[in-house]
Amino acid sequence: MNLFKSVVASAISSGIPNFPYTFGDRQDSEAGIWVLQNGQRRDDGSNCSIFSFDINSNKSRLPLARNALKKLRTMRHPGVIKVLDTAETDTYLYVATERVTPLRWHIKRKSMSPETLKWGLFAVAQTIKFINEEASSVHGALRVGSIYTGESGEWKVGGFEVLSSMKDDEAVIYNYGSLVPDSGRYTPPELVKSGWGEIKRHPLTSVDAYNFGTLIFEVFNGDFMGGDQVGQTKGIPPSMHASYRRLVNSNPKARISVGNFLDQGRRTGGFFDSPLIKLAEGIDSLGMKTEQEREAFLSDLDSLSDDFPEDYFKLKVLPELIKAVEFSGGGPKVFGVVMKIGKKLSDDEFESKVTPAIIRLFGSPDRAIRVCLLDNLPMMIDRLSQKIVNDKIFPQMVTGFTDLAPIVREQTVKAVLTVVTKLSDRTINGELLKYLAKTSNDEQPGIRTNTTICLGKISKNLGVGSRSKVLIAAFTRSLRDPFVHARNAALMALSVTSEYFTDDDCASKILPSLCPCLIDKEKLVRDQANKTMDMYLQRVRKFASTMPDSVLPPPTTSDATATTPRMSTPQPSEAASWAGWAISSFTNKISTAAGEIEPNSNGTPVSATRPSSAPIPNDARRLVPGTASASTLHRQAVASPAVTSARTSTSSNQNDYFQDTNAEDDNTDAWDDMQEEAFFDAPSQASKAAPSAANPFGDEGEPDFAGWLAAQAGKKPGSKPLPKGLAKSGAAAANRPAAATRVTSTASGAGLTTKKTVGTALKPKPVVAKKIDTAPKDADNDDGWGDKW
């Protein structure tokens, strides 16, 4: 910790130029010339590692540090630590690299499986082969302390302090090889005897071959203590024993190179012939593989167990698979592996590495990819935020509702159940329902059925205002679907969504729609219809039991002064009497309309009772006694024709002044039932109206202008005498025949009774002839006025 503080303090005080990294925690490593610390790039906060060399405390090893810095910047290989930046001050050397971890940590904890160890040795062997053969160089310090693991779990080669090109006569390894910490334990026996200059007289690969052998022992056993352990096979896989012994042969010329060791292990059945190593070799070229090669590769990928490095799949395999799906036609199977690896990612990792690819793939026109995405939605929906699903994925997903391929439409409908929880209410009740309305009318019966099931399952997510309306319309329509399973699905959906319907909807909309299903041709539908019907009937009956007997107000006692009876709604206990009353009332109306009003015991016709609130007819109003003056009545009589309700029929007697001018319009059938004989033979006292100002006639309502005029002449002194022909004796007025009248209107109280004679022949009564003055009339006074009446 004190060293770390001093490093940081020194860096701050010296002001590292052009080194935009922040120092973090220190990582302990094998004793070496470098101090390893975690770091972060200031620009984007990305992780890195920083190797620091203190010049003041290790001046003798400064050439080693500067050689390592130089070689790291110039050596480019996937198996070599990637350098991001370097800086040098008067006191320190800094090398910023990708984030790495010392391999010794994993070896001490024994956290790696044998397959992972072989995969790591394979990667190191490839790197050393490159250094020896392509770079014509010698690493010279290969051991566990010079190997690191990257964030993806891949093994990276470092420790380039004495890495030298054999073409360089002044190579660092010749003069400073012995300055590498713990070089005595790992130095080949020939160099121990003759020094590092002996490298020139032996094969270039011999030093690194020997060190690779000690690395194998160290990886499988933990620690390499010295030459005594060379050649021991403890912990090393048996398939590797022979090749391992040849690596650590004491004779430099008899040693096999690391490249040869690699080739032996890659043979069929060799120690490097494993699924993980095949994956490492094939992942980079996945996009260039043929269909058969890709299938074989993915089969091996599926068979990988959980002991393999998880970080490698996350950071190395996963990005390559996503690239293959997007750009190289990897297809649904590759995407299935992506989802399998995605399960091991944290939410943040999934969001940064997989979510962008998923959004892009939903816009792909490849139907196979679309179906694969929809199938895998349940695995990734919890990792996707609501905003991403609602704003980016669902707008791309809805194209599947109208796709020409039925499989795409069907999978899209099924996927609604997965995404509905991440959609906004506006999207659900607007766009989603619009597309489900289309699929509910799809030509494929299976899609229609699945749409009904989908609506039933997402009913709780629908808006309260439109939910019952949408569900009733959809389900009742499906009840008429010709596909049996669609009808059955509608019945089942109605059963599970009954809580969303009102009691009125159950009784007036749902139950009538269920009835035809009770006699469906399919027993499956009939059985389900009976279950659903029973459930709704029980609910409606339960609700009906809570309803009041009536919503009308209770009947009140009628007013004692009211003469008009009122009809009220009968109570259940009065149902029988109410029905009888209604029938008899109807019969009475018919008989009244037929004119069959029987006289009472004393011969007086029974007057029809009229409600006091009903208006008085005009005919009756003219007969009701009132306060009208005689002159007013006279003007009415002169200006108006005879009142139709008191119309008199014309007999053979031409002396009657009031003839019925509209007699030809009378409906004779309506008059056939008049009982004239009984009417005239038994006149009642009530049927005769007393003379009054409004009715100045005392002869059954027949106007007697002669008498009226005589009376007026007697009241007014000096009046002129009546014109000739209008003079009427009292006897003649008294003996005027009553049989001439066919209608007698009697105003009695508030009622008006009209009597109609029954169609029987009338026996004529003796009529006393009127005395008419036959003397010649004066020409001046005979103006025909009376003839008009």
Short mmCIF file of N, CA and C in Angstrom, two decimals, residues 403-498:
data_model
loop_
_atom_site.label_atom_id
_atom_site.label_comp_id
_atom_site.label_asym_id
_atom_site.label_seq_id
_atom_site.Cartn_x
_atom_site.Cartn_y
_atom_site.Cartn_z
N ASP A 403 -48.12 -10.12 -41.90
CA ASP A 403 -47.17 -10.80 -42.76
C ASP A 403 -47.89 -11.84 -43.61
N LEU A 404 -47.35 -12.10 -44.80
CA LEU A 404 -47.97 -13.07 -45.70
C LEU A 404 -47.82 -14.50 -45.19
N ALA A 405 -46.79 -14.75 -44.41
CA ALA A 405 -46.55 -16.11 -43.90
C ALA A 405 -47.40 -16.34 -42.65
N PRO A 406 -48.26 -17.36 -42.66
CA PRO A 406 -49.10 -17.62 -41.47
C PRO A 406 -48.31 -17.88 -40.21
N ILE A 407 -47.14 -18.53 -40.34
CA ILE A 407 -46.35 -18.83 -39.14
C ILE A 407 -45.89 -17.56 -38.45
N VAL A 408 -45.58 -16.53 -39.23
CA VAL A 408 -45.15 -15.27 -38.64
C VAL A 408 -46.32 -14.61 -37.92
N ARG A 409 -47.51 -14.63 -38.54
CA ARG A 409 -48.68 -14.03 -37.90
C ARG A 409 -49.02 -14.76 -36.60
N GLU A 410 -48.95 -16.07 -36.64
CA GLU A 410 -49.30 -16.85 -35.46
C GLU A 410 -48.32 -16.60 -34.31
N GLN A 411 -47.02 -16.60 -34.63
CA GLN A 411 -46.02 -16.37 -33.59
C GLN A 411 -46.11 -14.95 -33.05
N THR A 412 -46.51 -14.01 -33.89
CA THR A 412 -46.66 -12.63 -33.43
C THR A 412 -47.81 -12.52 -32.44
N VAL A 413 -48.92 -13.22 -32.72
CA VAL A 413 -50.06 -13.21 -31.79
C VAL A 413 -49.65 -13.83 -30.46
N LYS A 414 -48.93 -14.94 -30.51
CA LYS A 414 -48.49 -15.58 -29.27
C LYS A 414 -47.53 -14.69 -28.49
N ALA A 415 -46.70 -13.94 -29.19
CA ALA A 415 -45.71 -13.08 -28.52
C ALA A 415 -46.36 -11.91 -27.79
N VAL A 416 -47.62 -11.61 -28.13
CA VAL A 416 -48.30 -10.51 -27.44
C VAL A 416 -48.37 -10.78 -25.94
N LEU A 417 -48.57 -12.02 -25.56
CA LEU A 417 -48.65 -12.36 -24.13
C LEU A 417 -47.35 -12.03 -23.41
N THR A 418 -46.24 -12.08 -24.13
CA THR A 418 -44.94 -11.81 -23.52
C THR A 418 -44.67 -10.33 -23.39
N VAL A 419 -45.02 -9.55 -24.40
CA VAL A 419 -44.65 -8.14 -24.41
C VAL A 419 -45.70 -7.23 -23.82
N VAL A 420 -46.92 -7.74 -23.56
CA VAL A 420 -48.01 -6.85 -23.15
C VAL A 420 -47.70 -6.15 -21.83
N THR A 421 -46.93 -6.79 -20.97
CA THR A 421 -46.60 -6.17 -19.68
C THR A 421 -45.63 -5.00 -19.83
N LYS A 422 -44.97 -4.90 -20.98
CA LYS A 422 -44.02 -3.82 -21.20
C LYS A 422 -44.58 -2.74 -22.12
N LEU A 423 -45.86 -2.83 -22.47
CA LEU A 423 -46.48 -1.84 -23.35
C LEU A 423 -47.27 -0.83 -22.55
N SER A 424 -47.36 0.37 -23.05
CA SER A 424 -48.15 1.41 -22.40
C SER A 424 -49.63 1.17 -22.64
N ASP A 425 -50.48 1.76 -21.79
CA ASP A 425 -51.92 1.60 -21.94
C ASP A 425 -52.39 2.13 -23.29
N ARG A 426 -51.79 3.19 -23.73
CA ARG A 426 -52.18 3.77 -25.02
C ARG A 426 -51.88 2.81 -26.16
N THR A 427 -50.74 2.16 -26.10
CA THR A 427 -50.37 1.21 -27.15
C THR A 427 -51.28 -0.01 -27.12
N ILE A 428 -51.60 -0.49 -25.92
CA ILE A 428 -52.44 -1.68 -25.80
C ILE A 428 -53.84 -1.41 -26.34
N ASN A 429 -54.46 -0.33 -25.87
CA ASN A 429 -55.85 -0.05 -26.23
C ASN A 429 -56.00 0.62 -27.59
N GLY A 430 -54.89 0.94 -28.21
CA GLY A 430 -54.96 1.55 -29.53
C GLY A 430 -54.42 0.63 -30.60
N GLU A 431 -53.12 0.64 -30.77
CA GLU A 431 -52.51 -0.08 -31.88
C GLU A 431 -52.65 -1.59 -31.74
N LEU A 432 -52.43 -2.12 -30.53
CA LEU A 432 -52.48 -3.57 -30.36
C LEU A 432 -53.87 -4.12 -30.66
N LEU A 433 -54.92 -3.50 -30.10
CA LEU A 433 -56.27 -3.99 -30.34
C LEU A 433 -56.65 -3.87 -31.82
N LYS A 434 -56.11 -2.87 -32.49
CA LYS A 434 -56.40 -2.72 -33.92
C LYS A 434 -55.86 -3.92 -34.69
N TYR A 435 -54.65 -4.36 -34.35
CA TYR A 435 -54.08 -5.50 -35.07
C TYR A 435 -54.72 -6.82 -34.64
N LEU A 436 -55.11 -6.94 -33.38
CA LEU A 436 -55.78 -8.15 -32.95
C LEU A 436 -57.16 -8.28 -33.60
N ALA A 437 -57.78 -7.15 -33.88
CA ALA A 437 -59.06 -7.20 -34.60
C ALA A 437 -58.88 -7.79 -36.00
N LYS A 438 -57.72 -7.54 -36.61
CA LYS A 438 -57.45 -8.11 -37.93
C LYS A 438 -57.19 -9.61 -37.84
N THR A 439 -56.38 -10.01 -36.87
CA THR A 439 -56.08 -11.44 -36.76
C THR A 439 -57.29 -12.25 -36.29
N SER A 440 -58.25 -11.60 -35.63
CA SER A 440 -59.46 -12.33 -35.24
C SER A 440 -60.31 -12.69 -36.45
N ASN A 441 -60.05 -12.04 -37.60
CA ASN A 441 -60.74 -12.37 -38.85
C ASN A 441 -59.80 -13.04 -39.84
N ASP A 442 -58.70 -13.59 -39.36
CA ASP A 442 -57.71 -14.18 -40.24
C ASP A 442 -58.29 -15.38 -40.97
N GLU A 443 -57.74 -15.63 -42.16
CA GLU A 443 -58.21 -16.77 -42.93
C GLU A 443 -57.80 -18.09 -42.31
N GLN A 444 -56.78 -18.09 -41.47
CA GLN A 444 -56.33 -19.30 -40.80
C GLN A 444 -57.11 -19.50 -39.50
N PRO A 445 -57.82 -20.62 -39.36
CA PRO A 445 -58.61 -20.82 -38.14
C PRO A 445 -57.78 -20.87 -36.87
N GLY A 446 -56.56 -21.40 -36.99
CA GLY A 446 -55.70 -21.45 -35.81
C GLY A 446 -55.32 -20.07 -35.31
N ILE A 447 -55.12 -19.14 -36.22
CA ILE A 447 -54.77 -17.77 -35.83
C ILE A 447 -55.97 -17.10 -35.18
N ARG A 448 -57.17 -17.34 -35.71
CA ARG A 448 -58.37 -16.78 -35.08
C ARG A 448 -58.54 -17.33 -33.66
N THR A 449 -58.31 -18.62 -33.52
CA THR A 449 -58.44 -19.23 -32.20
C THR A 449 -57.41 -18.66 -31.23
N ASN A 450 -56.17 -18.54 -31.66
CA ASN A 450 -55.13 -17.99 -30.79
C ASN A 450 -55.39 -16.54 -30.44
N THR A 451 -56.01 -15.81 -31.34
CA THR A 451 -56.35 -14.41 -31.04
C THR A 451 -57.37 -14.36 -29.91
N THR A 452 -58.37 -15.25 -29.96
CA THR A 452 -59.36 -15.30 -28.88
C THR A 452 -58.70 -15.65 -27.55
N ILE A 453 -57.82 -16.63 -27.58
CA ILE A 453 -57.12 -17.00 -26.35
C ILE A 453 -56.26 -15.85 -25.84
N CYS A 454 -55.61 -15.18 -26.77
CA CYS A 454 -54.76 -14.04 -26.41
C CYS A 454 -55.58 -12.94 -25.74
N LEU A 455 -56.73 -12.61 -26.31
CA LEU A 455 -57.58 -11.57 -25.71
C LEU A 455 -58.03 -11.96 -24.31
N GLY A 456 -58.34 -13.24 -24.13
CA GLY A 456 -58.75 -13.67 -22.80
C GLY A 456 -57.64 -13.54 -21.78
N LYS A 457 -56.40 -13.78 -22.20
CA LYS A 457 -55.29 -13.73 -21.26
C LYS A 457 -54.79 -12.31 -20.98
N ILE A 458 -54.99 -11.40 -21.94
CA ILE A 458 -54.53 -10.02 -21.71
C ILE A 458 -55.69 -9.13 -21.27
N SER A 459 -56.83 -9.71 -20.94
CA SER A 459 -58.01 -8.90 -20.59
C SER A 459 -57.73 -7.98 -19.41
N LYS A 460 -56.91 -8.45 -18.47
CA LYS A 460 -56.62 -7.61 -17.29
C LYS A 460 -55.79 -6.39 -17.65
N ASN A 461 -55.15 -6.40 -18.81
CA ASN A 461 -54.32 -5.27 -19.23
C ASN A 461 -55.09 -4.24 -20.07
N LEU A 462 -56.31 -4.58 -20.45
CA LEU A 462 -57.09 -3.67 -21.28
C LEU A 462 -57.66 -2.54 -20.44
N GLY A 463 -57.97 -1.44 -21.10
CA GLY A 463 -58.54 -0.28 -20.41
C GLY A 463 -59.92 -0.59 -19.87
N VAL A 464 -60.19 -0.09 -18.67
CA VAL A 464 -61.47 -0.38 -18.02
C VAL A 464 -62.64 0.16 -18.84
N GLY A 465 -62.46 1.29 -19.47
CA GLY A 465 -63.55 1.92 -20.19
C GLY A 465 -64.02 1.12 -21.40
N SER A 466 -63.11 0.45 -22.08
CA SER A 466 -63.46 -0.26 -23.32
C SER A 466 -63.33 -1.77 -23.21
N ARG A 467 -62.93 -2.26 -22.06
CA ARG A 467 -62.64 -3.69 -21.93
C ARG A 467 -63.86 -4.57 -22.22
N SER A 468 -64.97 -4.32 -21.52
CA SER A 468 -66.14 -5.17 -21.69
C SER A 468 -66.67 -5.10 -23.11
N LYS A 469 -66.65 -3.93 -23.70
CA LYS A 469 -67.15 -3.77 -25.06
C LYS A 469 -66.31 -4.57 -26.04
N VAL A 470 -64.99 -4.50 -25.90
CA VAL A 470 -64.09 -5.22 -26.80
C VAL A 470 -64.23 -6.72 -26.62
N LEU A 471 -64.23 -7.18 -25.38
CA LEU A 471 -64.28 -8.62 -25.12
C LEU A 471 -65.61 -9.23 -25.57
N ILE A 472 -66.71 -8.56 -25.28
CA ILE A 472 -68.01 -9.10 -25.68
C ILE A 472 -68.10 -9.18 -27.19
N ALA A 473 -67.66 -8.12 -27.87
CA ALA A 473 -67.71 -8.13 -29.34
C ALA A 473 -66.84 -9.25 -29.91
N ALA A 474 -65.65 -9.43 -29.35
CA ALA A 474 -64.73 -10.44 -29.89
C ALA A 474 -65.21 -11.86 -29.59
N PHE A 475 -65.63 -12.10 -28.35
CA PHE A 475 -66.00 -13.46 -27.96
C PHE A 475 -67.32 -13.90 -28.57
N THR A 476 -68.29 -13.01 -28.58
CA THR A 476 -69.57 -13.40 -29.18
C THR A 476 -69.43 -13.63 -30.68
N ARG A 477 -68.53 -12.93 -31.30
CA ARG A 477 -68.27 -13.18 -32.71
C ARG A 477 -67.61 -14.53 -32.90
N SER A 478 -66.69 -14.88 -32.03
CA SER A 478 -66.01 -16.17 -32.14
C SER A 478 -66.97 -17.33 -31.86
N LEU A 479 -68.03 -17.07 -31.12
CA LEU A 479 -69.01 -18.13 -30.87
C LEU A 479 -69.67 -18.59 -32.17
N ARG A 480 -69.63 -17.77 -33.20
CA ARG A 480 -70.23 -18.13 -34.49
C ARG A 480 -69.18 -18.60 -35.49
N ASP A 481 -67.95 -18.78 -35.03
CA ASP A 481 -66.87 -19.20 -35.93
C ASP A 481 -67.12 -20.64 -36.40
N PRO A 482 -66.91 -20.92 -37.66
CA PRO A 482 -67.12 -22.30 -38.14
C PRO A 482 -66.10 -23.29 -37.60
N PHE A 483 -64.99 -22.81 -37.07
CA PHE A 483 -63.95 -23.69 -36.54
C PHE A 483 -64.32 -24.07 -35.11
N VAL A 484 -64.39 -25.35 -34.84
CA VAL A 484 -64.90 -25.81 -33.55
C VAL A 484 -64.04 -25.32 -32.39
N HIS A 485 -62.73 -25.33 -32.57
CA HIS A 485 -61.85 -24.92 -31.47
C HIS A 485 -61.91 -23.42 -31.23
N ALA A 486 -62.26 -22.66 -32.25
CA ALA A 486 -62.45 -21.22 -32.05
C ALA A 486 -63.68 -20.97 -31.19
N ARG A 487 -64.75 -21.72 -31.44
CA ARG A 487 -65.95 -21.56 -30.60
C ARG A 487 -65.67 -22.00 -29.17
N ASN A 488 -64.97 -23.10 -29.04
CA ASN A 488 -64.66 -23.58 -27.69
C ASN A 488 -63.75 -22.60 -26.95
N ALA A 489 -62.80 -22.00 -27.67
CA ALA A 489 -61.92 -21.00 -27.04
C ALA A 489 -62.72 -19.78 -26.59
N ALA A 490 -63.71 -19.38 -27.39
CA ALA A 490 -64.54 -18.24 -27.00
C ALA A 490 -65.33 -18.54 -25.74
N LEU A 491 -65.87 -19.76 -25.63
CA LEU A 491 -66.62 -20.14 -24.42
C LEU A 491 -65.71 -20.14 -23.19
N MET A 492 -64.53 -20.68 -23.36
CA MET A 492 -63.59 -20.72 -22.23
C MET A 492 -63.14 -19.31 -21.86
N ALA A 493 -62.94 -18.45 -22.86
CA ALA A 493 -62.55 -17.08 -22.57
C ALA A 493 -63.65 -16.33 -21.83
N LEU A 494 -64.89 -16.57 -22.22
CA LEU A 494 -66.01 -15.94 -21.50
C LEU A 494 -66.07 -16.42 -20.05
N SER A 495 -65.69 -17.66 -19.83
CA SER A 495 -65.72 -18.20 -18.46
C SER A 495 -64.70 -17.52 -17.56
N VAL A 496 -63.52 -17.25 -18.11
CA VAL A 496 -62.45 -16.72 -17.26
C VAL A 496 -62.47 -15.19 -17.18
N THR A 497 -63.29 -14.55 -18.01
CA THR A 497 -63.34 -13.08 -17.99
C THR A 497 -64.68 -12.55 -17.49
N SER A 498 -65.46 -13.40 -16.85
CA SER A 498 -66.81 -12.97 -16.43
C SER A 498 -66.77 -11.79 -15.46
#
